[in-house]
Every structure is written in structure tokens, then in C-alpha cells.
Amino acid sequence: MLTSNSKDKERSLSFLCCWYLGRRRVAMLLLLSLAFVVFVLGSYTINKESSNSPNIHQSIETIEFGSNQTPLSRDLSSLYSSTRRSGVDIIHPPPPPPSLPSHHPCDSFSFPPPPPPGLRRPGPRPCPVCYLSPEEALSHMPKLPFESPVLKNLTYIHEESPVKRQEEGQGGSEFGGYPSLEDRTNSFDIKESMTVHCGFVKGTKPGHQTGFDIDEDILPEMDQFHEVIVASAIFGKYDLIQEPVNISEMARKNIPFYMFVDEETHSYLKNTSSYTDDNKRVGLWRIIVVHNVPYTDARRNGKIPKLLLHRLFPNVKYSIWIDAKLQLVVDPYQILERFLWRTNSSLAMSRHYRRFDVFVEAEANKAARKYDNASIDYQVEFYKKEGLTPYTDAKLPITSDVPEGCTIIREHIPITNLFTCVWFNEVDRFTSRDQLSFAVARDKIREKVDWNINMFLDCERRNFVKQVYHRDVLMNMKPPRASSSKVLPEPLTLPRGKSVGGRATPGKKSPGQRGKRRHRKVSAGGKNMR
């Protein structure tokens, strides 16, 4: 009996121990599970907060073919460089950490897949571009200018009686000052302060007794400060003025649109458009008449405002140049944000849609008779002696040596002003085909300083401008052909029962008769009447 009781007690004791230990184990498991849940939730919260506040690396990933500076380092480096230029060494306390930029709305944008080969249209076409609204785009304008590498102070040569020298490669004009080959070489030796040829060598200021003269009442307007301008030109009545569309009220109010014309085009405008000498406007375009143009070639005259816009408008921050054969169809603020501010660039142009090699471009110009072949060959041979080679992948990240130069988006700072000056000097010295000299001017500057040009896709350019024909092409176009099916006169209606060629012509059925059967009359008895 005692033995059975002791066994029962041992069983009950072991049961209590197991029950107690089991509870502790379950409790421990519950505690571990709770700790794991808290850890997961905490990690999720941290990741969510970090994803909501973008980092600098994400903003760097949006930079393509631009400067190596981020927008943040650009602002800070400009701040410190301005302090150093004051000539006083001052130790500043470290600035407070700036707030990180928010995610860009276009970060997730990607090109749609190309259409199937059977549905693809031939020829260049626009492609989708992600723009911000004009108001959002303006809010992205940098507070400080792009930091010009090395070059800080750029001035221009003034000479009332320029002399042409007899030397190899000597071309140019009196307007350009006939820079020598030594002057040309020095213009590519980038220093902190430089003085170069940049057109307008005569006269007191650009537009006044310089060979590209502008009415006195307009010159003060061109000296005014503007954050943004849009400019174009027509010389030799070569194009028709295209009115910009989709321009916001904010841009219409704050951005002036300037169109340079020569006297020949001016006379044509007065007879064919709403222009009058009182308003000096055609739509949004403010017309600026140029007198005493320096070249007989209208296209070469057009290169003056195209490449030397910073000389005509010395107090402008940003400019958009479009050839007159183009119609602007996107707001200027949206264009600047997409191709300059978003990529942290100081100059942007589209690459040619088909050609990216200077030698191929030269042959295409000769085939199309864009310029006399001897002058093109001379220019290309001169560049070959200097070391110009065909484009290869070794030039990456440079994606092309040939621009589609009908649009130029730029910030007016010393390095971009120097680039367009030396580019103009090449156009002045050799042919007016600026696609042939672009790569030489760019590469010689890049040999000295870390600077690049945002060469975006040509289909993106075609998204914000619409291309039309030159005026002479439009004037010579044949009117659309009429339809090949001639409208024949209605035939004479013959009397019912008459015959044509011996055949009876039944009269036309009335609309109510068509589709109905004709029945004979049947008597009430159901027999046919004979």
C-alpha cells in the first residue's frame, strides 16, 4: 500500500515538474516571439523613414554627361569660392547640414518599349520626355550659378583696325578680328583670367558700330537683367516666324522672346505679317532689326546671335536658342529643368540623330552641297593634322562628335561663354557648318578642364520643338493634288421606256418601291384575272 502511494506521489511530482517546466518553456518562446516581432516592426519603421528621405547617391544617379558635382557640392563650392575671391582668409564654422533634396517626380520614368518592327515608322520621331510643371520646374532653378572650372574672368579683344595676316589656316573676318593661329592656340589654354577674340572687335559695345548694328532704342533693353530668354534669328528671309505654343502665363510674363532679323527680312515681315514699326512684335517674338551685317552669307550671319548671345545680352543667366525653322512647343522652364538643372549641366545640346563622326558629317555635307567641297576638305584636313580622329567608343562617356545644333540650352558662365566664343572663331575662320567645328572646340577645352556638355537624344529634342520647312521650300511646294476621281456630270434622264442602243431602260424605282415584290391582283375567289 505504501509502495503504491509512493509511486503515485512520484508520478504526481514528475507531472508537476514537467507542467512547470513546460510553462516556462512556453513563456520563453512567447517572449522570444514578441522580441522578434518588435525587432521586425522597428526595422520596417527605420527603412520606411529612410526611404521617405532620399539620399545624395540617389540624386547623383540622375546626372548624365554633366559635371561631377552634385547640386549640394555645387552650392557649397560656389559659397567657398566666393569667400576665397574676397582676398581675405577667414575661417568659417562648419555650416549646418543642409536638408536633403526630395525624390524627383521623374526618377521612376523610363522610355516605353519600342514598337514592333512592322509598326515602326521610318525616319526620326519624338520620344517621351518627363517634364515637371512650369511652376515645379522653376522651383528647381539653382540658387547659385554653376561653378565655372578654372576660368573665372573672361574679357574680349577690342581692336578698331584688325589686320588679316598671311599664314596657313588664316581665314576669318573683320568682324571677328582675324585671330592668328597663335591667338587660336592661346584661346584654348584655360586660365583663371583670359582675353579672347569673340566677335564685335570694333565699336564701343556689341550692337553699336560693330558691323552687327542694332537700333539705339533697343540696346538699353538688351542690357537689362533677365533670368531666362529665348532667342532665334532669320536672315535673308530664309524662314517663316513660328509662334511658340504651350507657354505658361508665368513664362509669358517673365521670359522675353527675341527674334533677330536683317533689313531684308524686316521688309518682308512688314508686308506679310502683323508686324509694325510701333509694336515691333510678331506674336510673342520681340523683333530686333540688325543693320550692316558683316557677312554676305545669311547663314553665317545667323551664327552671331546663335553663338554670341552672351555678348548681346551680358546680364542674362540662362538662354534657349532655337533655329527659326523650329516651333517651340514646351514651356522654357520645363526645358531648362529637364536638360540643365536636373542633370547639373551648364550647356546642353542634342546629338545628331544619325551621324556621330565628323568625317562622316563632312561627306554628308558635301553630298548635300551644303558648302563648297574644297572648303570642307580644307577644314577637315586642318583638323586631321591637329589630331582629330574618327569617333570610337574610346571617347565614352562622350557619345557623339556631331550635334544637332539647331537648339542650344545654356547657362551664361565664363566656361560656356568661352566655348561658344572659340566655336564661333572656328565658324568665322573656316566654313559656316558649325557641326564640323563643334567637337574640336569642345575637346580642346576638355583637355584643360573637367567640363562636359549634356548631349541628349535627338528624339528628346523633337519632343520640345516641332520642325518645319525653310521658307523657300514652303514657297516652292506644289499645292496638294486633287482627288484622282473626277466628278462626272449627271447623265441626262431619258423618258421611261426609251431605249439606249436598242435596249429598254426602265425608269428608276422610287425609294419606297425598292426591295418590294410586285404581285398581280387576285380576285376574291383566288383565280388570276386573264
Coordinates of C-alpha atoms in Angstrom, one line a residue:
M1 CA 0.0 0.0 0.0
L2 CA 2.8 2.3 0.9
T3 CA 4.6 1.3 -2.2
S4 CA 1.6 2.3 -4.4
N5 CA 1.3 5.6 -2.6
S6 CA 4.9 6.4 -3.0
K7 CA 4.7 5.6 -6.7
D8 CA 1.6 7.9 -7.0
K9 CA 3.5 10.7 -5.3
E10 CA 6.5 10.3 -7.6
R11 CA 4.2 10.4 -10.6
S12 CA 2.4 13.4 -9.4
L13 CA 5.7 15.1 -8.6
S14 CA 7.1 14.4 -12.0
F15 CA 3.9 15.6 -13.6
L16 CA 4.1 18.9 -11.6
C17 CA 7.8 19.3 -12.7
C18 CA 7.0 18.7 -16.4
W19 CA 4.0 21.0 -16.2
Y20 CA 6.0 23.7 -14.5
L21 CA 9.0 23.4 -16.9
G22 CA 6.6 23.3 -19.9
R23 CA 5.0 26.6 -18.8
R24 CA 8.4 28.2 -18.5
R25 CA 9.4 27.0 -22.0
V26 CA 6.2 28.3 -23.5
A27 CA 6.7 31.6 -21.7
M28 CA 10.2 31.8 -23.0
L29 CA 9.0 31.1 -26.6
L30 CA 6.4 33.8 -26.2
L31 CA 9.0 36.3 -25.1
L32 CA 11.3 35.4 -27.9
S33 CA 8.4 35.7 -30.4
L34 CA 7.4 39.1 -29.0
A35 CA 11.0 40.3 -29.2
F36 CA 11.2 39.1 -32.8
V37 CA 8.0 41.0 -33.7
V38 CA 9.3 44.2 -32.1
F39 CA 12.6 43.9 -34.0
V40 CA 10.8 43.4 -37.3
L41 CA 8.5 46.3 -36.8
G42 CA 11.3 48.6 -35.7
S43 CA 13.4 47.7 -38.8
Y44 CA 10.4 48.3 -41.0
T45 CA 9.9 51.8 -39.4
I46 CA 13.5 52.7 -39.9
N47 CA 13.6 51.6 -43.5
K48 CA 10.3 53.4 -44.2
E49 CA 11.7 56.7 -42.8
S50 CA 15.0 56.3 -44.7
S51 CA 13.1 55.6 -47.9
N52 CA 11.0 58.7 -47.4
S53 CA 14.1 60.9 -47.1
P54 CA 16.2 60.5 -50.3
N55 CA 20.0 60.4 -50.1
I56 CA 22.7 62.1 -52.1
H57 CA 23.5 58.9 -54.0
Q58 CA 20.0 58.9 -55.5
S59 CA 20.4 62.4 -56.7
I60 CA 23.8 61.6 -58.2
E61 CA 22.3 58.8 -60.2
T62 CA 20.2 61.3 -62.2
I63 CA 23.3 63.1 -63.5
E64 CA 24.2 62.2 -67.1
F65 CA 27.1 63.5 -69.0
G66 CA 27.3 66.6 -66.8
S67 CA 29.7 67.8 -64.2
N68 CA 30.9 65.5 -61.4
Q69 CA 29.5 67.9 -58.9
T70 CA 26.2 67.2 -57.1
P71 CA 23.8 70.1 -56.7
L72 CA 24.8 70.1 -53.0
S73 CA 28.5 70.3 -53.6
R74 CA 27.9 72.8 -56.4
D75 CA 26.2 75.2 -53.9
L76 CA 28.8 74.7 -51.2
S77 CA 31.8 75.0 -53.6
S78 CA 30.4 78.2 -55.0
L79 CA 29.9 79.5 -51.5
Y80 CA 33.5 78.8 -50.5
S81 CA 35.0 80.1 -53.8
S82 CA 33.2 83.4 -53.4
T83 CA 34.7 83.7 -49.9
R84 CA 38.2 83.0 -51.3
R85 CA 37.8 85.6 -54.0
S86 CA 37.3 88.3 -51.4
G87 CA 41.1 88.1 -50.8
V88 CA 40.7 87.6 -47.1
D89 CA 41.4 84.2 -45.4
I90 CA 38.5 83.7 -42.9
I91 CA 37.9 80.5 -41.0
H92 CA 34.2 79.8 -41.0
P93 CA 32.5 77.4 -38.7
P94 CA 31.2 74.4 -40.5
P95 CA 27.8 75.1 -42.0
P96 CA 24.7 73.3 -40.6
P97 CA 23.9 70.2 -42.6
P98 CA 21.5 71.1 -45.4
S99 CA 18.2 69.4 -45.8
L100 CA 18.4 66.6 -48.3
P101 CA 16.5 67.0 -51.6
S102 CA 13.3 65.2 -52.0
H103 CA 12.8 62.5 -54.6
H104 CA 12.4 63.8 -58.1
P105 CA 9.0 63.1 -59.6
C106 CA 10.7 61.8 -62.8
D107 CA 13.0 59.3 -61.0
S108 CA 10.8 56.3 -61.9
F109 CA 10.3 57.5 -65.6
S110 CA 11.6 55.1 -68.3
F111 CA 11.3 55.0 -72.0
P112 CA 8.5 52.8 -73.2
P113 CA 9.4 49.7 -75.2
P114 CA 9.9 50.4 -79.0
P115 CA 7.0 49.4 -81.2
P116 CA 7.1 46.1 -83.1
P117 CA 9.3 46.3 -86.3
G118 CA 6.3 46.1 -88.6
L119 CA 4.6 49.1 -86.9
R120 CA 7.7 51.3 -86.7
R121 CA 7.5 54.5 -88.7
P122 CA 10.6 55.4 -90.8
G123 CA 12.7 58.5 -90.0
P124 CA 13.4 60.4 -86.8
R125 CA 10.5 60.8 -84.4
P126 CA 10.0 62.4 -81.0
C127 CA 10.1 60.2 -77.9
P128 CA 8.5 60.7 -74.5
V129 CA 10.2 63.1 -72.0
C130 CA 9.2 63.5 -68.4
Y131 CA 8.8 67.2 -67.6
L132 CA 7.7 68.9 -64.3
S133 CA 5.0 71.5 -64.4
P134 CA 6.3 75.0 -65.2
E135 CA 5.8 76.0 -61.5
E136 CA 7.7 73.0 -60.2
A137 CA 10.4 73.4 -62.8
L138 CA 11.0 77.0 -61.7
S139 CA 11.3 75.9 -58.1
H140 CA 14.3 73.7 -59.1
M141 CA 16.3 76.6 -60.5
P142 CA 19.7 76.5 -58.7
K143 CA 20.2 79.3 -56.1
L144 CA 23.9 79.6 -57.1
P145 CA 25.5 79.6 -60.6
F146 CA 27.2 76.6 -61.9
E147 CA 30.9 76.6 -60.8
S148 CA 33.0 77.5 -63.9
P149 CA 36.1 75.3 -63.8
V150 CA 39.4 77.2 -63.6
L151 CA 38.2 80.2 -65.7
K152 CA 36.6 82.9 -63.5
N153 CA 37.1 86.1 -65.5
L154 CA 36.6 86.3 -69.3
T155 CA 37.1 89.5 -71.3
Y156 CA 37.1 90.2 -75.1
I157 CA 39.6 91.7 -77.5
H158 CA 38.7 95.2 -78.9
E159 CA 40.5 96.4 -82.0
E160 CA 39.3 99.2 -84.3
S161 CA 41.5 98.2 -87.2
P162 CA 42.1 94.5 -87.3
V163 CA 44.7 93.3 -89.8
K164 CA 44.5 90.0 -91.7
R165 CA 47.7 88.0 -91.5
Q166 CA 49.1 85.9 -94.3
E167 CA 49.6 82.4 -92.7
E168 CA 48.3 78.9 -93.2
G169 CA 44.8 78.4 -91.9
Q170 CA 44.2 82.2 -91.8
G171 CA 40.6 83.0 -92.5
G172 CA 38.1 85.0 -90.6
S173 CA 36.6 88.4 -91.0
E174 CA 37.0 92.0 -89.8
F175 CA 34.0 91.4 -87.5
G176 CA 35.9 88.5 -85.9
G177 CA 39.2 90.4 -85.7
Y178 CA 41.3 87.9 -87.9
P179 CA 42.7 86.0 -84.9
S180 CA 46.1 84.4 -85.7
L181 CA 46.9 80.8 -85.2
E182 CA 48.8 81.8 -82.0
D183 CA 45.7 83.6 -80.8
R184 CA 43.7 80.5 -81.5
T185 CA 46.1 78.3 -79.5
N186 CA 46.1 80.7 -76.6
S187 CA 42.3 80.7 -76.5
F188 CA 42.4 77.0 -75.6
D189 CA 44.9 77.5 -72.8
I190 CA 42.4 77.8 -69.9
K191 CA 43.5 80.1 -67.1
E192 CA 41.7 81.9 -64.3
S193 CA 41.6 85.2 -66.4
M194 CA 41.6 85.2 -70.1
T195 CA 41.1 87.7 -73.0
V196 CA 40.0 86.2 -76.3
H197 CA 38.5 87.1 -79.7
C198 CA 34.8 86.8 -79.6
G199 CA 33.4 88.9 -82.5
F200 CA 32.4 92.6 -82.1
V201 CA 36.0 93.6 -82.0
K202 CA 35.1 97.1 -83.2
G203 CA 32.8 99.7 -81.7
T204 CA 32.1 100.7 -78.1
K205 CA 29.8 97.8 -77.3
P206 CA 28.2 94.8 -79.2
G207 CA 25.5 96.2 -81.5
H208 CA 26.9 99.7 -81.7
Q209 CA 29.2 100.4 -84.7
T210 CA 30.5 96.8 -84.7
G211 CA 29.3 95.6 -88.1
F212 CA 26.2 94.0 -86.5
D213 CA 24.4 97.1 -85.6
I214 CA 21.2 97.3 -83.6
D215 CA 18.8 100.3 -83.2
E216 CA 19.8 102.6 -80.3
D217 CA 16.4 102.4 -78.6
I218 CA 16.7 98.6 -78.2
L219 CA 20.3 98.4 -76.8
P220 CA 19.3 99.5 -73.3
E221 CA 16.6 96.8 -73.2
M222 CA 19.2 94.2 -74.1
D223 CA 21.4 95.3 -71.2
Q224 CA 18.7 94.6 -68.6
F225 CA 18.9 91.6 -66.3
H226 CA 16.8 88.5 -67.2
E227 CA 16.9 85.1 -65.6
V228 CA 15.8 83.4 -68.9
I229 CA 15.5 84.5 -72.5
V230 CA 14.6 82.6 -75.7
A231 CA 16.2 83.7 -78.9
S232 CA 16.2 83.0 -82.6
A233 CA 17.1 84.7 -85.9
I234 CA 16.1 84.9 -89.6
F235 CA 18.5 86.4 -92.1
G236 CA 17.8 86.6 -95.9
K237 CA 14.1 86.0 -95.2
Y238 CA 15.2 82.3 -95.1
D239 CA 12.4 81.2 -92.7
L240 CA 8.9 82.0 -91.5
I241 CA 8.3 83.0 -87.9
Q242 CA 6.9 80.2 -85.8
E243 CA 4.7 81.2 -82.8
P244 CA 5.6 79.2 -79.6
V245 CA 2.7 77.2 -78.1
N246 CA 2.0 75.7 -74.7
I247 CA 3.8 78.6 -73.0
S248 CA 2.6 79.2 -69.4
E249 CA 1.4 82.5 -68.3
M250 CA 4.3 82.7 -65.9
A251 CA 6.8 82.3 -68.8
R252 CA 4.9 84.8 -71.0
K253 CA 5.2 87.3 -68.2
N254 CA 8.8 86.8 -67.2
I255 CA 10.7 85.4 -70.3
P256 CA 11.3 87.6 -73.3
F257 CA 11.4 86.0 -76.8
Y258 CA 13.8 87.8 -79.1
M259 CA 14.0 87.3 -82.9
F260 CA 16.9 88.9 -84.8
V261 CA 16.2 89.8 -88.4
D262 CA 18.2 91.7 -91.1
E263 CA 16.8 94.5 -93.2
E264 CA 15.6 92.2 -96.0
T265 CA 13.6 90.0 -93.6
H266 CA 12.3 93.2 -91.8
S267 CA 10.8 94.4 -95.1
Y268 CA 9.3 91.0 -95.7
L269 CA 7.7 91.0 -92.3
K270 CA 6.1 94.4 -92.7
N271 CA 4.4 93.2 -95.8
T272 CA 3.4 89.7 -94.8
S273 CA 2.7 89.7 -91.0
S274 CA 1.2 91.6 -88.1
Y275 CA 4.5 93.4 -87.5
T276 CA 4.6 97.2 -87.4
D277 CA 7.4 99.5 -86.5
D278 CA 5.4 100.7 -83.5
N279 CA 4.9 97.4 -81.7
K280 CA 8.0 95.6 -83.1
R281 CA 6.4 92.3 -82.4
V282 CA 5.0 89.2 -84.1
G283 CA 3.1 87.2 -81.5
L284 CA 5.5 86.5 -78.6
W285 CA 8.6 87.4 -80.6
R286 CA 10.2 90.8 -80.0
I287 CA 11.7 91.7 -83.3
I288 CA 15.3 93.1 -83.3
V289 CA 16.4 94.5 -86.7
V290 CA 20.1 94.2 -87.4
H291 CA 21.8 96.6 -89.8
N292 CA 25.2 96.5 -91.6
V293 CA 25.6 92.7 -91.3
P294 CA 29.2 91.6 -91.6
Y295 CA 28.8 88.6 -94.0
T296 CA 27.2 88.1 -97.4
D297 CA 26.2 84.6 -96.3
A298 CA 22.9 84.8 -94.4
R299 CA 23.6 81.5 -92.5
R300 CA 26.9 82.8 -91.3
N301 CA 25.2 86.0 -90.0
G302 CA 22.8 83.8 -88.1
K303 CA 25.7 82.2 -86.2
I304 CA 26.4 85.6 -84.5
P305 CA 23.3 85.6 -82.2
K306 CA 23.3 81.8 -82.0
L307 CA 26.9 81.5 -80.6
L308 CA 27.5 85.0 -79.2
L309 CA 24.2 85.6 -77.3
H310 CA 26.1 86.3 -74.1
R311 CA 27.7 89.3 -75.8
L312 CA 24.5 90.7 -76.9
F313 CA 22.7 90.0 -73.6
P314 CA 25.5 90.4 -71.0
N315 CA 23.2 90.2 -68.0
V316 CA 21.2 87.0 -68.7
K317 CA 21.6 83.9 -66.6
Y318 CA 20.0 81.2 -68.9
S319 CA 19.2 81.2 -72.6
I320 CA 17.5 78.8 -75.0
W321 CA 18.4 79.2 -78.7
I322 CA 16.2 77.6 -81.4
D323 CA 16.7 77.9 -85.1
A324 CA 13.9 79.8 -86.8
K325 CA 12.8 76.6 -88.7
L326 CA 11.6 75.2 -85.3
Q327 CA 8.4 75.9 -83.4
L328 CA 8.8 75.8 -79.6
V329 CA 6.0 73.5 -78.1
V330 CA 7.2 73.1 -74.5
D331 CA 7.5 75.8 -71.8
P332 CA 11.1 77.2 -71.4
Y333 CA 11.1 76.5 -67.6
Q334 CA 10.4 72.8 -68.3
I335 CA 13.2 72.6 -70.9
L336 CA 15.7 74.2 -68.6
E337 CA 14.8 71.9 -65.6
R338 CA 14.9 68.8 -67.7
F339 CA 18.2 69.3 -69.6
L340 CA 20.2 71.6 -67.4
W341 CA 19.1 71.7 -63.7
R342 CA 18.1 68.1 -63.4
T343 CA 21.4 66.8 -64.9
N344 CA 23.6 69.5 -63.2
S345 CA 24.8 70.8 -66.6
S346 CA 25.8 74.2 -67.8
L347 CA 25.3 73.5 -71.5
A348 CA 23.0 71.0 -73.3
M349 CA 22.6 70.1 -77.0
S350 CA 21.1 67.1 -78.8
R351 CA 23.3 64.8 -80.7
H352 CA 22.7 64.2 -84.4
Y353 CA 20.0 61.6 -84.9
R354 CA 22.1 59.6 -87.4
R355 CA 25.7 60.7 -87.6
F356 CA 28.2 61.0 -84.7
D357 CA 31.5 61.2 -86.6
V358 CA 32.9 64.5 -88.0
F359 CA 34.4 62.8 -91.1
V360 CA 31.0 61.2 -92.0
E361 CA 29.3 64.5 -91.4
A362 CA 31.7 66.3 -93.7
E363 CA 31.0 63.8 -96.5
A364 CA 27.2 64.2 -95.9
N365 CA 27.6 68.0 -96.2
K366 CA 29.4 67.6 -99.5
A367 CA 26.9 65.2 -100.9
A368 CA 24.0 67.6 -99.9
R369 CA 26.0 70.6 -101.3
K370 CA 25.7 72.4 -98.0
Y371 CA 29.0 74.2 -98.7
D372 CA 31.7 74.1 -101.4
N373 CA 33.6 70.9 -101.2
A374 CA 37.1 72.4 -101.3
S375 CA 36.4 74.5 -98.2
I376 CA 35.0 71.5 -96.3
D377 CA 38.0 69.3 -97.3
Y378 CA 40.5 72.1 -96.3
Q379 CA 38.8 72.3 -92.8
V380 CA 38.8 68.6 -92.2
E381 CA 42.4 68.2 -93.3
F382 CA 43.4 71.0 -91.0
Y383 CA 41.7 69.2 -88.1
K384 CA 43.3 65.9 -89.1
K385 CA 46.8 67.5 -88.9
E386 CA 45.9 68.7 -85.4
G387 CA 45.0 65.1 -84.3
L388 CA 41.3 64.8 -85.0
T389 CA 40.4 61.1 -85.3
P390 CA 37.1 59.3 -86.2
Y391 CA 34.7 58.8 -83.3
T392 CA 35.1 55.5 -81.4
D393 CA 33.9 54.0 -78.2
A394 CA 37.2 55.1 -76.6
K395 CA 35.7 58.6 -76.4
L396 CA 33.0 57.5 -73.9
P397 CA 31.3 59.0 -71.9
I398 CA 31.3 61.4 -74.9
T399 CA 28.5 60.0 -77.0
S400 CA 28.9 62.0 -80.2
D401 CA 31.2 64.4 -82.1
V402 CA 28.3 65.8 -84.2
P403 CA 25.5 67.8 -82.6
E404 CA 22.1 68.6 -84.0
G405 CA 23.0 72.3 -83.5
C406 CA 19.5 73.8 -84.0
T407 CA 18.9 74.2 -80.2
I408 CA 21.4 75.3 -77.5
I409 CA 20.4 75.3 -73.8
R410 CA 22.9 77.1 -71.7
E411 CA 23.8 78.9 -68.5
H412 CA 25.9 82.0 -69.2
I413 CA 29.0 81.5 -67.1
P414 CA 32.7 82.0 -68.1
I415 CA 33.4 78.5 -69.3
T416 CA 30.3 78.2 -71.6
N417 CA 30.9 81.8 -72.9
L418 CA 34.5 80.8 -73.8
F419 CA 33.3 77.6 -75.5
T420 CA 30.8 79.5 -77.7
C421 CA 33.5 82.2 -78.4
V422 CA 36.1 79.7 -79.7
W423 CA 33.4 77.8 -81.5
F424 CA 32.4 81.0 -83.3
N425 CA 36.0 81.7 -84.1
E426 CA 36.2 78.3 -85.9
V427 CA 33.0 79.1 -87.9
D428 CA 34.5 82.5 -88.7
R429 CA 37.8 81.0 -89.8
F430 CA 36.5 78.0 -91.8
T431 CA 33.1 77.0 -93.1
S432 CA 29.8 78.1 -91.5
R433 CA 28.9 74.4 -91.0
D434 CA 29.1 74.5 -87.2
Q435 CA 28.7 70.7 -86.9
L436 CA 32.2 70.3 -88.3
S437 CA 33.9 72.5 -85.7
F438 CA 31.9 71.6 -82.6
A439 CA 34.0 68.6 -81.5
V440 CA 37.3 70.4 -81.9
A441 CA 36.2 73.4 -79.8
R442 CA 34.8 71.1 -77.1
D443 CA 37.7 68.6 -76.9
K444 CA 40.4 71.3 -76.8
I445 CA 38.7 72.8 -73.7
R446 CA 38.1 69.4 -72.1
E447 CA 41.9 68.7 -72.4
K448 CA 42.5 71.5 -69.9
V449 CA 39.5 71.4 -67.6
D450 CA 36.9 68.9 -66.2
W451 CA 33.8 70.1 -68.1
N452 CA 31.3 68.4 -70.4
I453 CA 28.2 69.1 -72.4
N454 CA 24.9 67.3 -71.9
M455 CA 24.4 65.7 -75.3
F456 CA 20.9 64.3 -75.0
L457 CA 19.0 62.2 -77.6
D458 CA 17.7 63.9 -80.7
C459 CA 14.3 62.3 -80.2
E460 CA 14.1 64.3 -76.9
R461 CA 14.8 67.5 -78.8
R462 CA 12.0 66.7 -81.2
N463 CA 9.7 66.5 -78.2
F464 CA 10.0 70.2 -77.3
V465 CA 10.4 71.7 -80.8
K466 CA 8.5 71.0 -84.0
Q467 CA 10.4 71.2 -87.2
V468 CA 9.0 72.9 -90.3
Y469 CA 10.4 73.7 -93.7
H470 CA 12.5 76.7 -94.7
R471 CA 10.6 79.4 -96.4
D472 CA 12.0 78.8 -99.9
V473 CA 10.9 75.1 -99.6
L474 CA 7.4 76.1 -98.5
M475 CA 7.1 78.6 -101.3
N476 CA 8.1 76.1 -103.9
M477 CA 5.9 73.4 -102.6
K478 CA 3.2 72.3 -105.1
P479 CA -0.3 72.6 -103.8
P480 CA -1.8 69.3 -102.8
R481 CA -3.1 67.2 -105.7
A482 CA -6.8 67.0 -106.2
S483 CA -8.5 63.6 -105.9
S484 CA -7.9 61.4 -109.0
S485 CA -11.6 60.5 -109.3
K486 CA -13.1 63.3 -111.4
V487 CA -16.7 64.2 -110.7
L488 CA -18.6 63.4 -113.9
P489 CA -21.7 65.4 -114.9
E490 CA -25.0 63.8 -114.1
P491 CA -26.2 61.8 -117.2
L492 CA -29.4 63.0 -118.9
T493 CA -32.5 61.3 -117.7
L494 CA -34.2 59.5 -120.6
P495 CA -38.0 59.2 -120.7
R496 CA -39.4 56.0 -119.4
G497 CA -39.4 53.2 -121.9
K498 CA -37.0 54.8 -124.3
S499 CA -34.0 52.8 -125.4
V500 CA -30.3 53.4 -125.5
G501 CA -28.5 51.3 -128.1
G502 CA -31.7 49.3 -128.7
R503 CA -32.2 48.3 -125.1
A504 CA -35.1 49.4 -123.0
T505 CA -34.3 51.5 -119.9
P506 CA -36.8 51.0 -117.2
G507 CA -37.4 54.0 -115.1
K508 CA -35.8 54.3 -111.7
K509 CA -37.7 52.8 -108.8
S510 CA -38.7 55.2 -106.1
P511 CA -37.1 54.5 -102.7
G512 CA -40.4 53.2 -101.5
Q513 CA -40.5 50.6 -104.3
R514 CA -37.0 49.2 -103.8
G515 CA -36.9 45.7 -102.2
K516 CA -40.7 45.1 -102.7
R517 CA -42.2 42.3 -104.7
R518 CA -44.7 43.2 -107.4
H519 CA -47.8 40.9 -107.2
R520 CA -50.6 40.6 -109.6
K521 CA -54.1 41.4 -108.4
V522 CA -56.0 38.4 -107.4
S523 CA -59.8 38.2 -107.3
A524 CA -61.7 37.4 -104.2
G525 CA -62.1 33.8 -105.5
G526 CA -58.4 33.4 -105.7
K527 CA -58.2 32.9 -109.5
N528 CA -55.9 35.0 -111.7
M529 CA -57.6 37.5 -113.9
R530 CA -56.8 37.0 -117.6

